[in-house]
Amino acid sequence: MTKGNLVGLLLSGAAMTTVTPAVAQVAAGGTPDAAVPTQPPSAQTDAAPADQLTLGDIVVTAQKREQSLQRVPISINAFDSAAIEALSAETIGDLDTFTPGLTINDSSVTQPNYAIRGVQTDDFGIGTEPSVGIFIDGVYSGRSGASLIFFNDIARVEVLKGPQGTLFGRNTSAGAISIITNQPVAEPMMRGTVQYGNYDKVRLDVTGNSPITDNLFLRINGVVNRRSGYLRDALTGERREREDNTSGRAALRWEPTSAIYLTLAYDHDDTAKDGPTAVGISRNALSLSPFGPFSNDVIDNKETRLLNDVTFTANARMGAVTLTSISSFKHFETHNREDEDGTADPTRYLDTENIERNSSIYQEFRAGYASDFVTGIVGASYFHERGRQTSAVTLLSDSVDRLIGGLYSALAATGVSGLFGQQYREDMNNRAANESYALFGDATFRLTDQLSLIGGIRYTHDDKRFTWLNGGFDGGGLETTGANGAVYNAILGGPVLPPGTFFSAADFLRAITGGPQGLIFDVGALEGVRFTRRERFNDVSPRFVVQYQYDPNLLLFASATRGYKAGGFNSVQINSFFSPENVWNYEGGMKSELFGRRVRLNASGYYFTYKNRQSISLEDTGGQLPQYITRSGDSRAYGVDLEARVLVARDLTLSAVASAIDSQWKTRLERGIDISGQTTGEPRFRSVVSAHYDHRMGSGGSVFGDTSWSYTSRVPLNDANRDSNAAIAPFVDFSQLRKLYSARSNVNARVGWRLPGDNFTISVFGENILDDQRPRTLNTISADIFNTPYVRLDRPAFYGVELGFRF
């Protein structure tokens, strides 16, 4: 599914959202029961008359308590279930088009990266932590390999911009994405959708809810998704970018009393798809154009994930105090093998594999309290992780021959057979053992009916151990194919090997490279040595907020918040280390509703300074292949976020969101180039304009329609980017890559009919209907050794029909 599935309203939730009693009290200008977490859905009720012509409240838990979005002094984009359904959003990656300031590269589902306000972690190694925290029902998803999963029966998604260290913890220095699922309820229900689209897209989503007893409820959801590839290999005719996903969720909820509810949930995901496709753009590929013919010869091209997650949540309300416990165990295994040369030339063959196995335990306890004067929470959390990762690089003996100057070709000329077409592989094996403890507290003090002060603080202790092991190379068939020493000596022109002894072609390679180390990972004396490093970090992250409720429809706020991300280790560089990252963010804004709550205007401006901001750099580390290394630098940014929604008529809602940012490095050295004072590469402007129409035709059911247009300004370049481009200019036609950095826009649309009784719907939709397919990323990992840079493409136009049912 392309980024931006089609529907407009969507920026903060299209339909009237269910409002709980706590939120209804806030909307009326009162004090919320802020200590109480989201109520059991079975207890939720609508707070406003169904025919009231106002914009609906959006319920969020961004401050660990249930509040109206308009009463939270944080820049948030929230999507309720109606908006998610209207968008047909399958993962978080389908929401970033509608969230200016949020960028998600989901070309690899097991190695996505997230950026908020231009800050991201673009290294997926287990020695590195994310800058954007992903939370599912309050549980931290520490690894990118488990964070981009299919939406299963989602109630709400909240995108919180700016550091969220005090309330959400470590590794939220750029922001946090909180996903809240629907909970079991007392009423029996079944609903689902069936979708069919081009490229043989078939998706089935079914949810069932049933009471087992008066206070025990079960909810089950399943998603099956299949799609053939939208790219075709010009030489083999094989489709690329195929999808095959099966996921499900089961939740059991027990409410022994009105003040206690317990939920046990199990999530499962089984993903099997093609690895990301490399489209060659060099003179060694089939075409210089990213949209011309291409071919990949990657062996066993696949991307898989098997994920299992069990979560137990307990809540107990005792007067003004609410106690909450969240316990989770998560295990996942991922495997991603992808082409890195974008050609079908065996003499330039290169692929990489990421193989990961990870288990984690998360535990959080917190207590909430609410009174007329103060509302707050205190708590503690513990995160324990064990991970294993193998970074594998595979060449063919044909491409090895190119690297060693044709010595295998010379050996073949002497009559030695079976030298070519053999796989040559090097592995860097890592283990991570991480523990994190935290204590936190946050309180809102209501000084007057209008003025409130918020103060929060979190103490975090991280203990990280990381192990590297590189064991040379596996020559595959080269280990058994070879000749006697005299043949090798004749080729080399000198006495290198004992003349009368048989040596394999792999041993020959070891002899000319000077030892057991391979061509890719050159670790010298540490070859074959298990090396472990341990580091500990401590951090205190506070937040300070002043908020002024000028009247029931206007909130003014100013805040200063600190974020923190743990330091770590480069997974491919033994004994490497980079320092923790921290940020101070200063922000002020307003949230307002006008004309009887038919118009919503929200705005905020911010300035942040980063110290030791972590970002990858492709650098020479001594081997034949450059490696992605995490480097630190200091940066700063100014920006604004804007949101407007207008209820034009009962049937029509117009929405617009926009963000502008100026982000620069204060100090940064990348690939030996000083880019201090230059852009970090974040586009300066993003916007989305959309419209939602829903008209009831009496006994004829209702018709609905959505349309949206998104725009992102061009990608600015710094000297390091320009230097990298200059290095590949001799074998790339940059006139073919104009769309790579230029401004881009996207148009989406959907129309549908809701049958009488509202039990069935039918709709047709189109995503990226102008078919503005663009290169998403430019990769130069194989450019130095094989002159084979490549691009990965955004998804093309997608259209289809969807049938929905609800009972």
mmCIF file of C-alpha atoms in Angstrom, residues 214-557:
data_model
loop_
_atom_site.group_PDB
_atom_site.id
_atom_site.type_symbol
_atom_site.label_atom_id
_atom_site.label_comp_id
_atom_site.label_asym_id
_atom_site.label_seq_id
_atom_site.Cartn_x
_atom_site.Cartn_y
_atom_site.Cartn_z
ATOM 1 C CA ASP A 214 -21.292 -11.196 32.293
ATOM 2 C CA ASN A 215 -17.791 -9.933 33.042
ATOM 3 C CA LEU A 216 -15.511 -11.920 30.719
ATOM 4 C CA PHE A 217 -15.138 -10.872 27.082
ATOM 5 C CA LEU A 218 -13.160 -12.229 24.116
ATOM 6 C CA ARG A 219 -12.042 -10.371 20.987
ATOM 7 C CA ILE A 220 -10.252 -11.997 18.025
ATOM 8 C CA ASN A 221 -8.914 -10.384 14.871
ATOM 9 C CA GLY A 222 -7.138 -11.790 11.817
ATOM 10 C CA VAL A 223 -5.592 -10.254 8.698
ATOM 11 C CA VAL A 224 -4.508 -12.068 5.529
ATOM 12 C CA ASN A 225 -2.768 -10.019 2.846
ATOM 13 C CA ARG A 226 -1.425 -11.157 -0.532
ATOM 14 C CA ARG A 227 -0.135 -9.184 -3.517
ATOM 15 C CA SER A 228 1.971 -9.921 -6.576
ATOM 16 C CA GLY A 229 4.870 -7.630 -7.411
ATOM 17 C CA TYR A 230 4.515 -4.255 -9.094
ATOM 18 C CA LEU A 231 8.040 -4.437 -10.590
ATOM 19 C CA ARG A 232 9.050 -6.944 -13.260
ATOM 20 C CA ASP A 233 12.556 -8.261 -13.857
ATOM 21 C CA ALA A 234 13.385 -7.551 -17.510
ATOM 22 C CA LEU A 235 15.518 -10.671 -17.941
ATOM 23 C CA THR A 236 13.593 -13.323 -16.024
ATOM 24 C CA GLY A 237 10.073 -11.870 -16.187
ATOM 25 C CA GLU A 238 9.746 -12.493 -12.459
ATOM 26 C CA ARG A 239 7.625 -10.148 -10.363
ATOM 27 C CA ARG A 240 9.335 -8.201 -7.570
ATOM 28 C CA GLU A 241 7.937 -6.616 -4.384
ATOM 29 C CA ARG A 242 5.422 -9.385 -3.675
ATOM 30 C CA GLU A 243 3.603 -9.404 -0.321
ATOM 31 C CA ASP A 244 2.468 -12.304 1.859
ATOM 32 C CA ASN A 245 1.340 -11.451 5.386
ATOM 33 C CA THR A 246 -0.762 -13.225 7.980
ATOM 34 C CA SER A 247 -1.305 -11.683 11.377
ATOM 35 C CA GLY A 248 -3.739 -11.982 14.232
ATOM 36 C CA ARG A 249 -4.633 -10.838 17.718
ATOM 37 C CA ALA A 250 -6.653 -12.380 20.518
ATOM 38 C CA ALA A 251 -7.556 -10.558 23.724
ATOM 39 C CA LEU A 252 -9.406 -11.747 26.831
ATOM 40 C CA ARG A 253 -10.736 -9.135 29.248
ATOM 41 C CA TRP A 254 -12.083 -9.756 32.733
ATOM 42 C CA GLU A 255 -13.926 -7.115 34.772
ATOM 43 C CA PRO A 256 -14.542 -8.692 38.191
ATOM 44 C CA THR A 257 -15.796 -5.339 39.502
ATOM 45 C CA SER A 258 -16.517 -1.925 38.039
ATOM 46 C CA ALA A 259 -13.154 -0.741 39.412
ATOM 47 C CA ILE A 260 -10.927 -3.606 38.247
ATOM 48 C CA TYR A 261 -10.242 -4.876 34.748
ATOM 49 C CA LEU A 262 -7.594 -7.260 33.501
ATOM 50 C CA THR A 263 -6.623 -7.919 29.873
ATOM 51 C CA LEU A 264 -4.511 -10.736 28.451
ATOM 52 C CA ALA A 265 -3.566 -10.297 24.776
ATOM 53 C CA TYR A 266 -1.605 -12.342 22.260
ATOM 54 C CA ASP A 267 -0.292 -10.957 18.962
ATOM 55 C CA HIS A 268 1.148 -12.961 16.080
ATOM 56 C CA ASP A 269 2.660 -11.877 12.778
ATOM 57 C CA ASP A 270 4.002 -14.032 9.958
ATOM 58 C CA THR A 271 5.485 -11.998 7.111
ATOM 59 C CA ALA A 272 7.040 -13.463 3.978
ATOM 60 C CA LYS A 273 7.743 -11.083 1.133
ATOM 61 C CA ASP A 274 10.369 -10.162 -1.411
ATOM 62 C CA GLY A 275 13.379 -8.303 -0.145
ATOM 63 C CA PRO A 276 13.570 -4.657 -1.265
ATOM 64 C CA THR A 277 14.315 -4.362 -4.983
ATOM 65 C CA ALA A 278 17.495 -2.658 -6.183
ATOM 66 C CA VAL A 279 16.945 -0.858 -9.487
ATOM 67 C CA GLY A 280 20.306 -0.296 -11.123
ATOM 68 C CA ILE A 281 20.997 3.152 -12.598
ATOM 69 C CA SER A 282 24.648 2.772 -13.604
ATOM 70 C CA ARG A 283 26.175 2.120 -16.997
ATOM 71 C CA ASN A 284 26.663 -1.463 -15.800
ATOM 72 C CA ALA A 285 22.913 -1.960 -15.310
ATOM 73 C CA LEU A 286 20.276 -2.504 -17.997
ATOM 74 C CA SER A 287 19.287 1.172 -17.962
ATOM 75 C CA LEU A 288 20.440 4.517 -16.632
ATOM 76 C CA SER A 289 16.825 5.385 -15.840
ATOM 77 C CA PRO A 290 15.232 4.330 -12.548
ATOM 78 C CA PHE A 291 12.085 3.598 -14.581
ATOM 79 C CA GLY A 292 13.806 1.674 -17.353
ATOM 80 C CA PRO A 293 14.367 -2.100 -17.548
ATOM 81 C CA PHE A 294 16.225 -3.636 -14.636
ATOM 82 C CA SER A 295 17.260 -7.039 -13.348
ATOM 83 C CA ASN A 296 18.287 -8.476 -9.987
ATOM 84 C CA ASP A 297 20.141 -11.769 -9.592
ATOM 85 C CA VAL A 298 20.001 -11.953 -5.803
ATOM 86 C CA ILE A 299 20.045 -15.502 -4.435
ATOM 87 C CA ASP A 300 17.101 -16.482 -2.216
ATOM 88 C CA ASN A 301 15.641 -12.974 -2.237
ATOM 89 C CA LYS A 302 13.290 -12.817 0.737
ATOM 90 C CA GLU A 303 12.234 -10.855 3.784
ATOM 91 C CA THR A 304 10.552 -12.754 6.595
ATOM 92 C CA ARG A 305 9.422 -12.148 10.143
ATOM 93 C CA LEU A 306 7.861 -14.383 12.769
ATOM 94 C CA LEU A 307 6.639 -12.413 15.775
ATOM 95 C CA ASN A 308 4.848 -13.487 18.959
ATOM 96 C CA ASP A 309 3.900 -11.134 21.759
ATOM 97 C CA VAL A 310 2.003 -11.688 25.012
ATOM 98 C CA THR A 311 0.814 -8.713 27.086
ATOM 99 C CA PHE A 312 -0.992 -8.639 30.423
ATOM 100 C CA THR A 313 -2.499 -5.371 31.660
ATOM 101 C CA ALA A 314 -4.126 -4.876 35.070
ATOM 102 C CA ASN A 315 -5.951 -1.762 36.273
ATOM 103 C CA ALA A 316 -7.529 -1.105 39.658
ATOM 104 C CA ARG A 317 -9.298 2.078 40.699
ATOM 105 C CA MET A 318 -9.436 2.953 44.412
ATOM 106 C CA GLY A 319 -11.122 6.295 44.903
ATOM 107 C CA ALA A 320 -8.820 9.005 43.562
ATOM 108 C CA VAL A 321 -5.989 6.531 42.927
ATOM 109 C CA THR A 322 -5.592 4.231 39.934
ATOM 110 C CA LEU A 323 -2.995 1.464 39.811
ATOM 111 C CA THR A 324 -1.753 0.071 36.508
ATOM 112 C CA SER A 325 0.565 -2.803 35.683
ATOM 113 C CA ILE A 326 1.731 -3.651 32.140
ATOM 114 C CA SER A 327 3.708 -6.854 31.534
ATOM 115 C CA SER A 328 4.933 -8.037 28.141
ATOM 116 C CA PHE A 329 7.070 -10.744 26.578
ATOM 117 C CA LYS A 330 8.006 -10.393 22.920
ATOM 118 C CA HIS A 331 10.023 -12.646 20.624
ATOM 119 C CA PHE A 332 10.699 -12.196 16.933
ATOM 120 C CA GLU A 333 12.958 -13.578 14.242
ATOM 121 C CA THR A 334 13.646 -11.736 10.999
ATOM 122 C CA HIS A 335 15.600 -12.496 7.859
ATOM 123 C CA ASN A 336 16.162 -10.006 5.055
ATOM 124 C CA ARG A 337 18.330 -10.767 2.009
ATOM 125 C CA GLU A 338 18.525 -8.141 -0.711
ATOM 126 C CA ASP A 339 20.406 -7.245 -3.868
ATOM 127 C CA GLU A 340 23.059 -4.541 -3.469
ATOM 128 C CA ASP A 341 24.250 -4.024 -7.067
ATOM 129 C CA GLY A 342 21.073 -3.648 -9.120
ATOM 130 C CA THR A 343 22.420 -5.737 -11.995
ATOM 131 C CA ALA A 344 22.385 -9.318 -13.254
ATOM 132 C CA ASP A 345 26.143 -9.288 -13.861
ATOM 133 C CA PRO A 346 27.767 -12.114 -11.856
ATOM 134 C CA THR A 347 31.127 -10.304 -11.935
ATOM 135 C CA ARG A 348 29.515 -7.478 -9.931
ATOM 136 C CA TYR A 349 27.325 -9.638 -7.679
ATOM 137 C CA LEU A 350 26.800 -8.433 -4.109
ATOM 138 C CA ASP A 351 24.002 -9.107 -1.624
ATOM 139 C CA THR A 352 23.570 -8.487 2.074
ATOM 140 C CA GLU A 353 21.561 -10.317 4.702
ATOM 141 C CA ASN A 354 20.295 -9.206 8.064
ATOM 142 C CA ILE A 355 19.418 -12.153 10.310
ATOM 143 C CA GLU A 356 18.068 -11.240 13.734
ATOM 144 C CA ARG A 357 16.620 -13.038 16.718
ATOM 145 C CA ASN A 358 15.374 -10.996 19.649
ATOM 146 C CA SER A 359 13.530 -11.523 22.929
ATOM 147 C CA SER A 360 12.454 -8.799 25.333
ATOM 148 C CA ILE A 361 10.561 -8.362 28.591
ATOM 149 C CA TYR A 362 8.857 -5.114 29.542
ATOM 150 C CA GLN A 363 7.301 -4.302 32.913
ATOM 151 C CA GLU A 364 5.747 -1.040 34.029
ATOM 152 C CA PHE A 365 3.999 -0.109 37.269
ATOM 153 C CA ARG A 366 2.344 3.239 37.770
ATOM 154 C CA ALA A 367 -0.059 4.934 40.125
ATOM 155 C CA GLY A 368 -2.280 7.832 39.139
ATOM 156 C CA TYR A 369 -3.974 10.375 41.374
ATOM 157 C CA ALA A 370 -6.564 13.058 40.621
ATOM 158 C CA SER A 371 -8.068 15.869 42.667
ATOM 159 C CA ASP A 372 -9.345 19.372 41.990
ATOM 160 C CA PHE A 373 -5.853 20.792 42.532
ATOM 161 C CA VAL A 374 -3.394 18.170 41.302
ATOM 162 C CA THR A 375 -3.405 15.329 38.791
ATOM 163 C CA GLY A 376 -0.380 13.140 38.370
ATOM 164 C CA ILE A 377 1.314 9.788 38.013
ATOM 165 C CA VAL A 378 4.384 8.098 39.442
ATOM 166 C CA GLY A 379 5.841 4.877 38.181
ATOM 167 C CA ALA A 380 8.719 2.556 37.421
ATOM 168 C CA SER A 381 9.625 0.502 34.364
ATOM 169 C CA TYR A 382 12.048 -2.275 33.448
ATOM 170 C CA PHE A 383 13.172 -3.386 29.991
ATOM 171 C CA HIS A 384 15.280 -6.496 29.387
ATOM 172 C CA GLU A 385 16.503 -7.510 25.940
ATOM 173 C CA ARG A 386 18.591 -10.293 24.451
ATOM 174 C CA GLY A 387 19.376 -10.070 20.760
ATOM 175 C CA ARG A 388 21.449 -11.859 18.160
ATOM 176 C CA GLN A 389 22.227 -10.441 14.758
ATOM 177 C CA THR A 390 24.249 -11.615 11.786
ATOM 178 C CA SER A 391 25.257 -9.104 9.133
ATOM 179 C CA ALA A 392 26.157 -11.279 6.151
ATOM 180 C CA VAL A 393 27.686 -10.230 2.838
ATOM 181 C CA THR A 394 27.681 -12.627 -0.125
ATOM 182 C CA LEU A 395 29.699 -12.360 -3.332
ATOM 183 C CA LEU A 396 30.005 -14.798 -6.196
ATOM 184 C CA SER A 397 33.415 -16.137 -7.080
ATOM 185 C CA ASP A 398 32.909 -14.187 -10.326
ATOM 186 C CA SER A 399 32.754 -10.875 -8.420
ATOM 187 C CA VAL A 400 35.582 -11.995 -6.125
ATOM 188 C CA ASP A 401 37.652 -12.511 -9.273
ATOM 189 C CA ARG A 402 37.034 -8.889 -10.239
ATOM 190 C CA LEU A 403 38.230 -7.733 -6.812
ATOM 191 C CA ILE A 404 41.453 -9.782 -6.911
ATOM 192 C CA GLY A 405 42.457 -8.688 -10.387
ATOM 193 C CA GLY A 406 41.339 -11.703 -12.418
ATOM 194 C CA LEU A 407 43.476 -14.294 -10.617
ATOM 195 C CA TYR A 408 40.665 -16.862 -10.702
ATOM 196 C CA SER A 409 40.264 -16.288 -14.438
ATOM 197 C CA ALA A 410 43.964 -16.965 -14.815
ATOM 198 C CA LEU A 411 43.578 -20.145 -12.749
ATOM 199 C CA ALA A 412 40.640 -21.264 -14.907
ATOM 200 C CA ALA A 413 42.808 -20.757 -17.994
ATOM 201 C CA THR A 414 45.140 -23.493 -16.690
ATOM 202 C CA GLY A 415 42.269 -25.982 -16.874
ATOM 203 C CA VAL A 416 40.848 -25.766 -13.333
ATOM 204 C CA SER A 417 37.057 -26.092 -13.545
ATOM 205 C CA GLY A 418 34.206 -25.231 -11.169
ATOM 206 C CA LEU A 419 35.687 -21.901 -10.088
ATOM 207 C CA PHE A 420 32.807 -19.647 -11.087
ATOM 208 C CA GLY A 421 29.261 -19.375 -9.820
ATOM 209 C CA GLN A 422 30.357 -20.256 -6.266
ATOM 210 C CA GLN A 423 29.041 -18.329 -3.257
ATOM 211 C CA TYR A 424 31.523 -16.494 -1.053
ATOM 212 C CA ARG A 425 30.182 -15.252 2.295
ATOM 213 C CA GLU A 426 31.416 -13.227 5.249
ATOM 214 C CA ASP A 427 29.534 -12.795 8.520
ATOM 215 C CA MET A 428 29.771 -10.314 11.352
ATOM 216 C CA ASN A 429 27.990 -11.859 14.335
ATOM 217 C CA ASN A 430 26.709 -9.734 17.209
ATOM 218 C CA ARG A 431 25.043 -10.323 20.535
ATOM 219 C CA ALA A 432 23.379 -7.698 22.690
ATOM 220 C CA ALA A 433 22.319 -7.909 26.318
ATOM 221 C CA ASN A 434 20.551 -4.755 27.457
ATOM 222 C CA GLU A 435 18.742 -3.729 30.612
ATOM 223 C CA SER A 436 17.046 -0.457 31.392
ATOM 224 C CA TYR A 437 15.483 0.761 34.648
ATOM 225 C CA ALA A 438 13.479 3.948 35.068
ATOM 226 C CA LEU A 439 11.633 5.923 37.733
ATOM 227 C CA PHE A 440 9.285 8.682 36.618
ATOM 228 C CA GLY A 441 6.705 11.136 37.815
ATOM 229 C CA ASP A 442 4.537 13.813 36.227
ATOM 230 C CA ALA A 443 2.010 16.170 37.798
ATOM 231 C CA THR A 444 -0.362 18.903 36.699
ATOM 232 C CA PHE A 445 -1.005 21.617 39.300
ATOM 233 C CA ARG A 446 -4.171 23.628 38.735
ATOM 234 C CA LEU A 447 -3.310 27.023 40.229
ATOM 235 C CA THR A 448 -6.487 28.742 39.049
ATOM 236 C CA ASP A 449 -9.447 27.797 36.900
ATOM 237 C CA GLN A 450 -7.366 28.849 33.899
ATOM 238 C CA LEU A 451 -3.672 28.496 34.798
ATOM 239 C CA SER A 452 -1.918 25.153 35.286
ATOM 240 C CA LEU A 453 1.709 24.158 35.704
ATOM 241 C CA ILE A 454 3.058 20.755 34.696
ATOM 242 C CA GLY A 455 6.295 19.275 35.932
ATOM 243 C CA GLY A 456 7.737 15.881 35.221
ATOM 244 C CA ILE A 457 10.991 13.992 35.594
ATOM 245 C CA ARG A 458 12.381 10.578 34.657
ATOM 246 C CA TYR A 459 15.563 8.891 35.824
ATOM 247 C CA THR A 460 16.909 6.177 33.498
ATOM 248 C CA HIS A 461 19.753 3.710 33.966
ATOM 249 C CA ASP A 462 20.937 1.686 30.954
ATOM 250 C CA ASP A 463 23.334 -1.264 31.135
ATOM 251 C CA LYS A 464 24.449 -2.505 27.705
ATOM 252 C CA ARG A 465 26.760 -5.357 26.740
ATOM 253 C CA PHE A 466 27.691 -5.960 23.129
ATOM 254 C CA THR A 467 29.711 -8.729 21.517
ATOM 255 C CA TRP A 468 31.348 -8.909 18.085
ATOM 256 C CA LEU A 469 32.648 -12.040 16.359
ATOM 257 C CA ASN A 470 34.037 -12.142 12.842
ATOM 258 C CA GLY A 471 35.302 -15.529 11.735
ATOM 259 C CA GLY A 472 36.826 -15.042 8.326
ATOM 260 C CA PHE A 473 34.934 -16.192 5.247
ATOM 261 C CA ASP A 474 33.148 -19.243 3.880
ATOM 262 C CA GLY A 475 34.302 -19.954 0.350
ATOM 263 C CA GLY A 476 31.554 -22.456 -0.468
ATOM 264 C CA GLY A 477 32.634 -24.520 -3.473
ATOM 265 C CA LEU A 478 35.947 -22.680 -3.546
ATOM 266 C CA GLU A 479 36.955 -24.719 -0.486
ATOM 267 C CA THR A 480 37.135 -27.940 -2.582
ATOM 268 C CA THR A 481 38.183 -26.601 -5.987
ATOM 269 C CA GLY A 482 41.819 -25.743 -6.671
ATOM 270 C CA ALA A 483 45.271 -26.774 -7.893
ATOM 271 C CA ASN A 484 48.770 -27.508 -6.625
ATOM 272 C CA GLY A 485 51.082 -24.780 -5.481
ATOM 273 C CA ALA A 486 53.124 -24.723 -8.669
ATOM 274 C CA VAL A 487 50.112 -23.572 -10.684
ATOM 275 C CA TYR A 488 49.436 -20.696 -8.284
ATOM 276 C CA ASN A 489 53.110 -19.709 -8.241
ATOM 277 C CA ALA A 490 53.139 -19.542 -12.021
ATOM 278 C CA ILE A 491 50.166 -17.193 -11.972
ATOM 279 C CA LEU A 492 51.666 -14.986 -9.257
ATOM 280 C CA GLY A 493 55.145 -15.075 -10.727
ATOM 281 C CA GLY A 494 56.849 -16.053 -7.494
ATOM 282 C CA PRO A 495 57.230 -18.766 -4.830
ATOM 283 C CA VAL A 496 54.174 -18.094 -2.713
ATOM 284 C CA LEU A 497 52.903 -21.633 -2.016
ATOM 285 C CA PRO A 498 54.689 -25.004 -1.682
ATOM 286 C CA PRO A 499 54.826 -26.320 -5.271
ATOM 287 C CA GLY A 500 53.803 -29.951 -4.661
ATOM 288 C CA THR A 501 50.864 -29.330 -2.312
ATOM 289 C CA PHE A 502 47.194 -29.036 -3.282
ATOM 290 C CA PHE A 503 45.552 -25.778 -2.278
ATOM 291 C CA SER A 504 41.896 -24.901 -2.660
ATOM 292 C CA ALA A 505 40.886 -21.697 -4.410
ATOM 293 C CA ALA A 506 39.727 -20.457 -0.990
ATOM 294 C CA ASP A 507 43.159 -21.128 0.534
ATOM 295 C CA PHE A 508 44.694 -19.298 -2.394
ATOM 296 C CA LEU A 509 42.550 -16.282 -1.539
ATOM 297 C CA ARG A 510 43.622 -16.464 2.095
ATOM 298 C CA ALA A 511 47.261 -16.533 0.986
ATOM 299 C CA ILE A 512 47.020 -13.422 -1.169
ATOM 300 C CA THR A 513 44.997 -11.477 1.442
ATOM 301 C CA GLY A 514 47.598 -12.238 4.095
ATOM 302 C CA GLY A 515 45.581 -14.359 6.507
ATOM 303 C CA PRO A 516 42.131 -15.683 7.396
ATOM 304 C CA GLN A 517 40.388 -12.328 7.112
ATOM 305 C CA GLY A 518 38.152 -11.851 4.130
ATOM 306 C CA LEU A 519 37.609 -9.041 1.685
ATOM 307 C CA ILE A 520 34.719 -7.264 3.410
ATOM 308 C CA PHE A 521 35.295 -7.198 7.179
ATOM 309 C CA ASP A 522 38.972 -6.503 7.860
ATOM 310 C CA VAL A 523 39.383 -6.803 11.645
ATOM 311 C CA GLY A 524 43.067 -7.753 11.792
ATOM 312 C CA ALA A 525 44.167 -9.468 15.002
ATOM 313 C CA LEU A 526 40.546 -9.707 16.209
ATOM 314 C CA GLU A 527 39.679 -12.185 13.449
ATOM 315 C CA GLY A 528 37.930 -15.141 15.082
ATOM 316 C CA VAL A 529 38.061 -13.495 18.540
ATOM 317 C CA ARG A 530 34.852 -12.952 20.508
ATOM 318 C CA PHE A 531 35.109 -9.387 21.806
ATOM 319 C CA THR A 532 32.695 -7.898 24.369
ATOM 320 C CA ARG A 533 32.288 -4.323 25.530
ATOM 321 C CA ARG A 534 30.055 -3.058 28.334
ATOM 322 C CA GLU A 535 28.804 0.499 28.913
ATOM 323 C CA ARG A 536 26.440 2.049 31.457
ATOM 324 C CA PHE A 537 24.480 5.274 31.095
ATOM 325 C CA ASN A 538 22.452 7.414 33.489
ATOM 326 C CA ASP A 539 20.083 10.170 32.513
ATOM 327 C CA VAL A 540 17.624 12.604 34.084
ATOM 328 C CA SER A 541 14.993 13.985 31.689
ATOM 329 C CA PRO A 542 12.597 16.662 32.973
ATOM 330 C CA ARG A 543 9.750 18.546 31.362
ATOM 331 C CA PHE A 544 8.200 21.887 32.292
ATOM 332 C CA VAL A 545 4.910 23.163 30.901
ATOM 333 C CA VAL A 546 2.796 26.255 31.497
ATOM 334 C CA GLN A 547 -0.726 26.036 30.093
ATOM 335 C CA TYR A 548 -3.415 28.669 30.158
ATOM 336 C CA GLN A 549 -7.044 27.850 29.370
ATOM 337 C CA TYR A 550 -8.075 31.293 28.149
ATOM 338 C CA ASP A 551 -11.636 30.070 27.659
ATOM 339 C CA PRO A 552 -13.214 26.642 27.080
ATOM 340 C CA ASN A 553 -12.196 26.811 23.419
ATOM 341 C CA LEU A 554 -8.659 28.227 23.575
ATOM 342 C CA LEU A 555 -5.612 26.627 25.177
ATOM 343 C CA LEU A 556 -2.226 28.381 25.235
ATOM 344 C CA PHE A 557 0.932 26.529 26.283
#
